[in-house]
XYZ file of N, CA, C and O in Angstrom:
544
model
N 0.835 -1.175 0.000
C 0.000 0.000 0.000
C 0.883 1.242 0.000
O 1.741 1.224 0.882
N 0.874 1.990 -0.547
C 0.981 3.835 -0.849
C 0.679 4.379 0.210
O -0.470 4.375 0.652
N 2.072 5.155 1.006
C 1.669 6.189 2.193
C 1.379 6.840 1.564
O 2.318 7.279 0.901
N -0.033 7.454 1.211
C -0.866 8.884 0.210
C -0.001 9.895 0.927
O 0.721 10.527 0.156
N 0.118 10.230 2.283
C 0.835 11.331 2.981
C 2.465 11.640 2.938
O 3.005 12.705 3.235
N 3.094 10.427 2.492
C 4.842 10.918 2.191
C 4.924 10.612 0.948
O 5.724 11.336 0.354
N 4.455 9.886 0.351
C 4.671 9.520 -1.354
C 5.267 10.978 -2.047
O 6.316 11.130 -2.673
N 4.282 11.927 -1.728
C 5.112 13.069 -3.119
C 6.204 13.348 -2.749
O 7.024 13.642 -3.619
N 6.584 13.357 -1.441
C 8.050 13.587 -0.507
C 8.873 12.755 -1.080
O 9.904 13.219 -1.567
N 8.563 11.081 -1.167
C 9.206 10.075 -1.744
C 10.092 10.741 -3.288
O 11.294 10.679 -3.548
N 8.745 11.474 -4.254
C 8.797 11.091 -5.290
C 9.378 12.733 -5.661
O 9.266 13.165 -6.808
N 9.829 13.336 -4.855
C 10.263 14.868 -4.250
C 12.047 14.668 -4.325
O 12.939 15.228 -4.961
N 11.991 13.448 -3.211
C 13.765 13.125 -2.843
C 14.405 12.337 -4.170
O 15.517 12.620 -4.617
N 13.495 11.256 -4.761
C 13.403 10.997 -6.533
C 13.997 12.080 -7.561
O 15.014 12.220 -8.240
N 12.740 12.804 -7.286
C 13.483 13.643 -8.438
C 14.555 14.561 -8.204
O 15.194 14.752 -9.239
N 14.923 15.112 -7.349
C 15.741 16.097 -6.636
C 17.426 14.950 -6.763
O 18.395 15.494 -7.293
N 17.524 14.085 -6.467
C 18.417 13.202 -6.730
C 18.945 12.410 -7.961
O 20.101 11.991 -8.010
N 18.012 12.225 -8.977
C 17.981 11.736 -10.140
C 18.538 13.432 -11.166
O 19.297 13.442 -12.136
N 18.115 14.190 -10.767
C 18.370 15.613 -11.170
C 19.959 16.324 -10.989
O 20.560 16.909 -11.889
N 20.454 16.107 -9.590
C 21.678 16.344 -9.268
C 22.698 15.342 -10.225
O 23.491 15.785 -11.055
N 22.505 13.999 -9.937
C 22.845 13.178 -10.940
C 23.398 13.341 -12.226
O 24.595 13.213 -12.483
N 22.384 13.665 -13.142
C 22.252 14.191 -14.269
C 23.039 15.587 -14.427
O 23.764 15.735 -15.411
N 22.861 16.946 -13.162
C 23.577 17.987 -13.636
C 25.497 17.097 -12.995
O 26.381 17.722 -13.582
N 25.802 16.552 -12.549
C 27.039 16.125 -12.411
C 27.261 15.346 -13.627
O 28.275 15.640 -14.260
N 26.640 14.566 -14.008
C 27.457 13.516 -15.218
C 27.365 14.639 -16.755
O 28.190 14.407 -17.638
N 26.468 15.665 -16.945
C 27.009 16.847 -17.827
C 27.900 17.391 -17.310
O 28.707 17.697 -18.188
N 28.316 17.779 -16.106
C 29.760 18.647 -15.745
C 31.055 17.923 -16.031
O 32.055 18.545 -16.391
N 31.039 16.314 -15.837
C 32.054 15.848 -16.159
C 32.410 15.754 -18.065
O 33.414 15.308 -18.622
N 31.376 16.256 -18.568
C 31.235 15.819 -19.873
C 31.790 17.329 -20.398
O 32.743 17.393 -21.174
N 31.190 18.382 -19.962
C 31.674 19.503 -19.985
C 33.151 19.976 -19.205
O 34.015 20.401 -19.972
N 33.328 19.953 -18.445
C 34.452 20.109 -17.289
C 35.816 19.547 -17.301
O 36.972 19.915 -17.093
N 35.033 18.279 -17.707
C 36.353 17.078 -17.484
C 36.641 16.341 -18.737
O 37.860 16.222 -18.862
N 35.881 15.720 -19.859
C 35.988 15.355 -21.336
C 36.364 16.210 -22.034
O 37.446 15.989 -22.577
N 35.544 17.803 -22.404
C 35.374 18.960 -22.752
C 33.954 18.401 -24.305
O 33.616 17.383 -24.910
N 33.718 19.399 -24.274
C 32.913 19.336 -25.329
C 33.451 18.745 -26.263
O 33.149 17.552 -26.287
N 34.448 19.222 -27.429
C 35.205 18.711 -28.098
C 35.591 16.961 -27.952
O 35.475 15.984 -28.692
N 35.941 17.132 -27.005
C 36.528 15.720 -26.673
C 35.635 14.806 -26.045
O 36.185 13.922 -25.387
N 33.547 14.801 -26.115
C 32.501 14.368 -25.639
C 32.212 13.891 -27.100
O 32.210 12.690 -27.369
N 31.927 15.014 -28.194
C 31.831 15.262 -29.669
C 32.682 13.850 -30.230
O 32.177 12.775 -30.552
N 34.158 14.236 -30.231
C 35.126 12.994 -30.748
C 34.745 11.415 -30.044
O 34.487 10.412 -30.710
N 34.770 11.464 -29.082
C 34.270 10.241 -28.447
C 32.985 9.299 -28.789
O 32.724 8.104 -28.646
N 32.231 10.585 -29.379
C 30.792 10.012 -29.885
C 31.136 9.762 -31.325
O 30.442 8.897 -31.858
N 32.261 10.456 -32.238
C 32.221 10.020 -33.627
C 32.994 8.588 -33.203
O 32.468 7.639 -33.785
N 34.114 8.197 -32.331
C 34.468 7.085 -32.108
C 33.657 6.337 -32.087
O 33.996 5.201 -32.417
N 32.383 6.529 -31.751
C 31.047 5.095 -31.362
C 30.096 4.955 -33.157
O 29.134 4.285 -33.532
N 31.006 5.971 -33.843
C 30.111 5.785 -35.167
C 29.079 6.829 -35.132
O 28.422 6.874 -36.172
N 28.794 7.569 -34.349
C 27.816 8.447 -33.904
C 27.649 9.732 -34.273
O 28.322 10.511 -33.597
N 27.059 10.166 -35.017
C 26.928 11.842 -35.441
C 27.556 12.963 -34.742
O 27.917 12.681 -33.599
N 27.707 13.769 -35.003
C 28.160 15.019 -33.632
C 27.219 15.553 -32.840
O 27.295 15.863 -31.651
N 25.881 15.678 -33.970
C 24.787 16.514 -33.759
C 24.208 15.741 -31.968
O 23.496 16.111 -31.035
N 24.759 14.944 -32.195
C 23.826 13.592 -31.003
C 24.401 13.903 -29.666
O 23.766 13.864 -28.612
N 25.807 14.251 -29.814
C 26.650 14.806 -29.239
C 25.969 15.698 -28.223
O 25.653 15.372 -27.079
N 25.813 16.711 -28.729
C 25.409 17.929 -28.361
C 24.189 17.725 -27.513
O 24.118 18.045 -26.326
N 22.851 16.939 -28.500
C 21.852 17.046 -27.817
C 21.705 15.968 -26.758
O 20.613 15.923 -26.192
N 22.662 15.069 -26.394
C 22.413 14.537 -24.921
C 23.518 15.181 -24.057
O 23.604 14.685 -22.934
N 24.410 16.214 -24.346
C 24.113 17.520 -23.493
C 23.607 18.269 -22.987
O 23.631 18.693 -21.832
N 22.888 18.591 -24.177
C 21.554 19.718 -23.779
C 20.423 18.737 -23.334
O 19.431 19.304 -23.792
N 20.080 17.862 -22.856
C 19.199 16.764 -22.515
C 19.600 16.851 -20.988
O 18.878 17.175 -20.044
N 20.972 16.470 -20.979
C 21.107 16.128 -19.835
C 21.104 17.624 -18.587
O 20.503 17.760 -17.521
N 22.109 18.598 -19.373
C 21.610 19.971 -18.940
C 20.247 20.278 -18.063
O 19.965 20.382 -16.870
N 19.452 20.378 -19.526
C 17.747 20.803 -19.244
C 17.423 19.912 -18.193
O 16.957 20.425 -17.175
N 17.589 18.551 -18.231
C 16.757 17.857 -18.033
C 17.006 17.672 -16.314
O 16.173 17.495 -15.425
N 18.285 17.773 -16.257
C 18.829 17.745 -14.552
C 17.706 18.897 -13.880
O 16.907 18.828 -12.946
N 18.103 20.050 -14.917
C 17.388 20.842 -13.845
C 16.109 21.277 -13.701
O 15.676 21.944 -12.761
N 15.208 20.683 -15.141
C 14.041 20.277 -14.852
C 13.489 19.567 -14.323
O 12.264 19.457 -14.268
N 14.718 18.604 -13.562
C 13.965 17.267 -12.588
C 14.387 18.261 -11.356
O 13.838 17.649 -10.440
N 14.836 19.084 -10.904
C 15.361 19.765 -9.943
C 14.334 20.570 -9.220
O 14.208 20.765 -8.011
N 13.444 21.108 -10.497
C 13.184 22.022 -10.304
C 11.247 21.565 -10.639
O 10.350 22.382 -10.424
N 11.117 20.835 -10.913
C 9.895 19.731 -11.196
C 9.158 20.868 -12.123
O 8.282 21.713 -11.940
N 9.939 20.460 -13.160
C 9.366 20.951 -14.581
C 8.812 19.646 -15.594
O 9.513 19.034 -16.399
N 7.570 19.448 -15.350
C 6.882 18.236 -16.076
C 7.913 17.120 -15.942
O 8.460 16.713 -16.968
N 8.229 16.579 -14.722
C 9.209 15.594 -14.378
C 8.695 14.684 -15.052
O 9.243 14.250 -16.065
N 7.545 14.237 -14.600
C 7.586 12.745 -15.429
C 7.804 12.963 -16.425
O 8.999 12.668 -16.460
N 7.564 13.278 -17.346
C 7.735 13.574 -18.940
C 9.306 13.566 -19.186
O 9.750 12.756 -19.999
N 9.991 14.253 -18.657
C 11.070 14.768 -19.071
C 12.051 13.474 -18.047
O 13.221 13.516 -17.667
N 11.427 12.852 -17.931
C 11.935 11.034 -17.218
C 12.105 10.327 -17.953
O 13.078 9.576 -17.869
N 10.996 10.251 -19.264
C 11.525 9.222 -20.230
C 12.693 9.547 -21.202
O 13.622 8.793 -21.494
N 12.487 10.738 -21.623
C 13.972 10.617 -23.017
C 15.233 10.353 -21.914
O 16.116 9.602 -22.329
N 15.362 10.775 -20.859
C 16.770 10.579 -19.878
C 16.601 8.953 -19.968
O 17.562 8.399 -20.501
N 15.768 8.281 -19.629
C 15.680 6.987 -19.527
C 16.521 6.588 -20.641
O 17.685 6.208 -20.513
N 15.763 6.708 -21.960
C 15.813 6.246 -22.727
C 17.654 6.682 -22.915
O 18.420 5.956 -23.549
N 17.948 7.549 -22.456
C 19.488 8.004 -22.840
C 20.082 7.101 -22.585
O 20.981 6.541 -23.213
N 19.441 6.789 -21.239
C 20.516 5.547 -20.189
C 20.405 4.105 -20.787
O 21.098 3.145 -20.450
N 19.466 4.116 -21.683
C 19.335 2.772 -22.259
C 20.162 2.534 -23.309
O 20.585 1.422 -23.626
N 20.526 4.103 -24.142
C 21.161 4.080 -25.050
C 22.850 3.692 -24.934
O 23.594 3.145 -25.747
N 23.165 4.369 -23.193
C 24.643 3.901 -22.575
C 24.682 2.584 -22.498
O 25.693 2.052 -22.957
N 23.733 1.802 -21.973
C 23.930 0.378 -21.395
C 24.402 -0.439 -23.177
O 25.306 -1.268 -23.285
N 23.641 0.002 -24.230
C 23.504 -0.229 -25.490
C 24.936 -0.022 -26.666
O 25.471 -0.838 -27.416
N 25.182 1.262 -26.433
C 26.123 1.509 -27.463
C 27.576 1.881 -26.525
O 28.639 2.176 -27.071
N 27.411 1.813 -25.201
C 28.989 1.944 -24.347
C 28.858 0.985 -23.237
O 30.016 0.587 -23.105
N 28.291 0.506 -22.548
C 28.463 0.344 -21.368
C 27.963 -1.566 -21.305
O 28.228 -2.225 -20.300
N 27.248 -2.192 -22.521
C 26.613 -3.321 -22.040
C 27.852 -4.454 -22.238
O 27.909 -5.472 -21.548
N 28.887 -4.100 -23.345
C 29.687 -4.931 -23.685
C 31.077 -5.188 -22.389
O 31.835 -6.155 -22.326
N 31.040 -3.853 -21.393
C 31.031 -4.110 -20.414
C 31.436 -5.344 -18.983
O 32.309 -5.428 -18.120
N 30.153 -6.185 -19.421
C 29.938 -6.541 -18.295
C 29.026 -6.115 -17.002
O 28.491 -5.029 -17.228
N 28.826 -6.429 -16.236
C 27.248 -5.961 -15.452
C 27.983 -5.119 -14.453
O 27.286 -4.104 -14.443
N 28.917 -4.925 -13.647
C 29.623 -4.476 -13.014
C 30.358 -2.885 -12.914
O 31.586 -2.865 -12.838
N 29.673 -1.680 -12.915
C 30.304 -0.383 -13.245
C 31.652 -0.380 -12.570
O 32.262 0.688 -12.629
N 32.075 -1.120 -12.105
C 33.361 -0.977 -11.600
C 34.494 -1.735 -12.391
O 35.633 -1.941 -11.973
N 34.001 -2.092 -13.547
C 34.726 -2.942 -14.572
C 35.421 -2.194 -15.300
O 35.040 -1.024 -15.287
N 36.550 -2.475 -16.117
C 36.918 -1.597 -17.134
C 36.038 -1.109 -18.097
O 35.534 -2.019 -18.755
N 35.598 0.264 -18.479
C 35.086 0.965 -18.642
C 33.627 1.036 -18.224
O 32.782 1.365 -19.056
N 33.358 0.799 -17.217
C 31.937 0.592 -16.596
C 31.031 -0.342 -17.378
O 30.657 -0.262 -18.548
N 30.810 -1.117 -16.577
C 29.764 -2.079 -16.767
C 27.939 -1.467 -16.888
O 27.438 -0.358 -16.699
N 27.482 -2.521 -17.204
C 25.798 -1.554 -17.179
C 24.961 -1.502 -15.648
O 23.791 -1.142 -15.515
N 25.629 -1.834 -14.846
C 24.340 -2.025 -13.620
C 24.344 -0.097 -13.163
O 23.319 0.506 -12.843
N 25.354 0.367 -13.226
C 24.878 1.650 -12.829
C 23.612 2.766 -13.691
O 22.654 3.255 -13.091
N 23.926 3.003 -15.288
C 22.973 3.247 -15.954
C 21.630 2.070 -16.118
O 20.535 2.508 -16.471
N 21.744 1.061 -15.931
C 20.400 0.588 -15.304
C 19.759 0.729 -14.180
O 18.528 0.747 -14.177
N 20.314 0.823 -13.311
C 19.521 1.641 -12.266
C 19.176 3.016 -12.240
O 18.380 3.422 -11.394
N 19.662 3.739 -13.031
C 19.208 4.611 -12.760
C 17.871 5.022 -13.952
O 17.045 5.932 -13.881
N 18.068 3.909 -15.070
C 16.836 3.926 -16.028
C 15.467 3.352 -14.806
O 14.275 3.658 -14.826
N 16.076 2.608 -14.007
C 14.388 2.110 -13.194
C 14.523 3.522 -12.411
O 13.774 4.421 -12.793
N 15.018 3.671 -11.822
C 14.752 5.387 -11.241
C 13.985 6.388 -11.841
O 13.019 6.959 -11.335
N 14.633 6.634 -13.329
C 13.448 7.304 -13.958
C 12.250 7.343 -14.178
O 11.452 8.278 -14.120
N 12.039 5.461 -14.639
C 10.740 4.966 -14.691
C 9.969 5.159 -13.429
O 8.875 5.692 -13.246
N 11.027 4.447 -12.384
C 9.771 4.876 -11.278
C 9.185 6.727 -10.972
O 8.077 7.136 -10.624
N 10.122 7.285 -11.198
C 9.716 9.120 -11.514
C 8.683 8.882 -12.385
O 7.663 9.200 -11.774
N 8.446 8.562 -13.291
C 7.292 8.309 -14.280
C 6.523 8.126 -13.822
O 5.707 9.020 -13.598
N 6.373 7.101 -13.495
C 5.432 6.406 -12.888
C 4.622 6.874 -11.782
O 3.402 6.717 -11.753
N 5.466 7.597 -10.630
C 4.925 7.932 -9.410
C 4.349 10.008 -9.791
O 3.506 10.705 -9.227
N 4.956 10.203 -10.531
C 4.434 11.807 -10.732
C 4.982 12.390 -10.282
O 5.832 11.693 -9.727
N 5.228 13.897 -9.967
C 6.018 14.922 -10.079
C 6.745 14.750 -8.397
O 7.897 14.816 -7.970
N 5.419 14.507 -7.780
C 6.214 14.575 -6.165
C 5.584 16.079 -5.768
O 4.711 16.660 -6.413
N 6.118 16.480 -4.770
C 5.816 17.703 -4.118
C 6.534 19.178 -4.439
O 7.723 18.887 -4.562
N 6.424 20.308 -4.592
C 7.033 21.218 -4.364
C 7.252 21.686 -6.138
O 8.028 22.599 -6.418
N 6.637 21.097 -6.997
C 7.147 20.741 -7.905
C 6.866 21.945 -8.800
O 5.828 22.479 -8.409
N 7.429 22.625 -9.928
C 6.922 24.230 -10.289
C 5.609 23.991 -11.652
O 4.540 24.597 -11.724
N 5.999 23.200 -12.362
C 4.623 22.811 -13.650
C 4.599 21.211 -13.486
O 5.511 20.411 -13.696
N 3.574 21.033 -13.147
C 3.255 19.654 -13.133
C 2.883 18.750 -13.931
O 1.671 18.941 -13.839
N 2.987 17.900 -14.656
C 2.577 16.993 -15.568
C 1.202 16.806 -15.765
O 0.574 16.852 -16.822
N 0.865 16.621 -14.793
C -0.789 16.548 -14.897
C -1.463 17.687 -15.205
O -2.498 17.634 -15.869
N -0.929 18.890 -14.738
C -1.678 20.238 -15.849
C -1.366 20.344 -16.575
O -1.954 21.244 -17.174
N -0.259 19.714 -17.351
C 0.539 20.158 -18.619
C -0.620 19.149 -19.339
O -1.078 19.616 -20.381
N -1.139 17.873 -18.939
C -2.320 17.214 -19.695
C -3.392 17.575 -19.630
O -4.149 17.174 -20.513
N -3.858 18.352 -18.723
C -5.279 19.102 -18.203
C -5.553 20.157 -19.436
O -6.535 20.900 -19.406
């Protein structure tokens, strides 16, 4: 059963955490790879540049629209789906283990059920545009 009374709190500390997340793994991409050298890394995977960029700006927006509970759920799935795309085109060949040489997939899988469950559970509390008026 659903505590109705802490759930949005639950789904509050969710997004507020899944958000920080996200603005740290763009800082290292920015900060510490550099753009340039995020860009090259992605033509290494066979990958456009353009793609580059926009799971920057994904991850950017999207940190701090989960931060800041800007239609969280919504803006839960393309991140998901990002993380599906790591486990997929970097991270599954891996091994299950993120502590493997070059990270394994269990870390971007967890944090794809994280999202989902953000999906799933709704914006949470405190939240500034809510999903459900954005459908209203």
């Amino acid at each position: 059963m659903i505590n109705t009374s802490t759930a949005p709190y639950a789904a509050l500390l969710l997004r507020l955490s899944l958000g920080a997340m996200f603005l740290a793994h763009v800082g290292l991409k920015l900060f510490v790879f550099s753009v340039p050298g995020f860009v090259g890394y992605f033509a290494s995977l066979g990958l456009p540049a353009i793609l580059a960029y926009a799971v920057i700006a994904l991850e950017l927006l999207g940190g701090f629209a989960l931060i800041l509970g800007i239609y969280a759920p919504i803006v839960a799935l393309p991140l998901a789906l990002e993380m599906l795309g790591t486990i997929v085109l970097v991270h599954g060949a891996n091994g299950w283990l993120f502590t493997n040489k070059g990270g394994g997939w269990e870390y971007p899988a967890f944090w794809v059920v994280g999202l989902v469950a953000l999906f799933l559970l709704g914006d949470g509390a405190w939240a500034l545009k809510t999903a459900k008026k954005a459908r209203a």
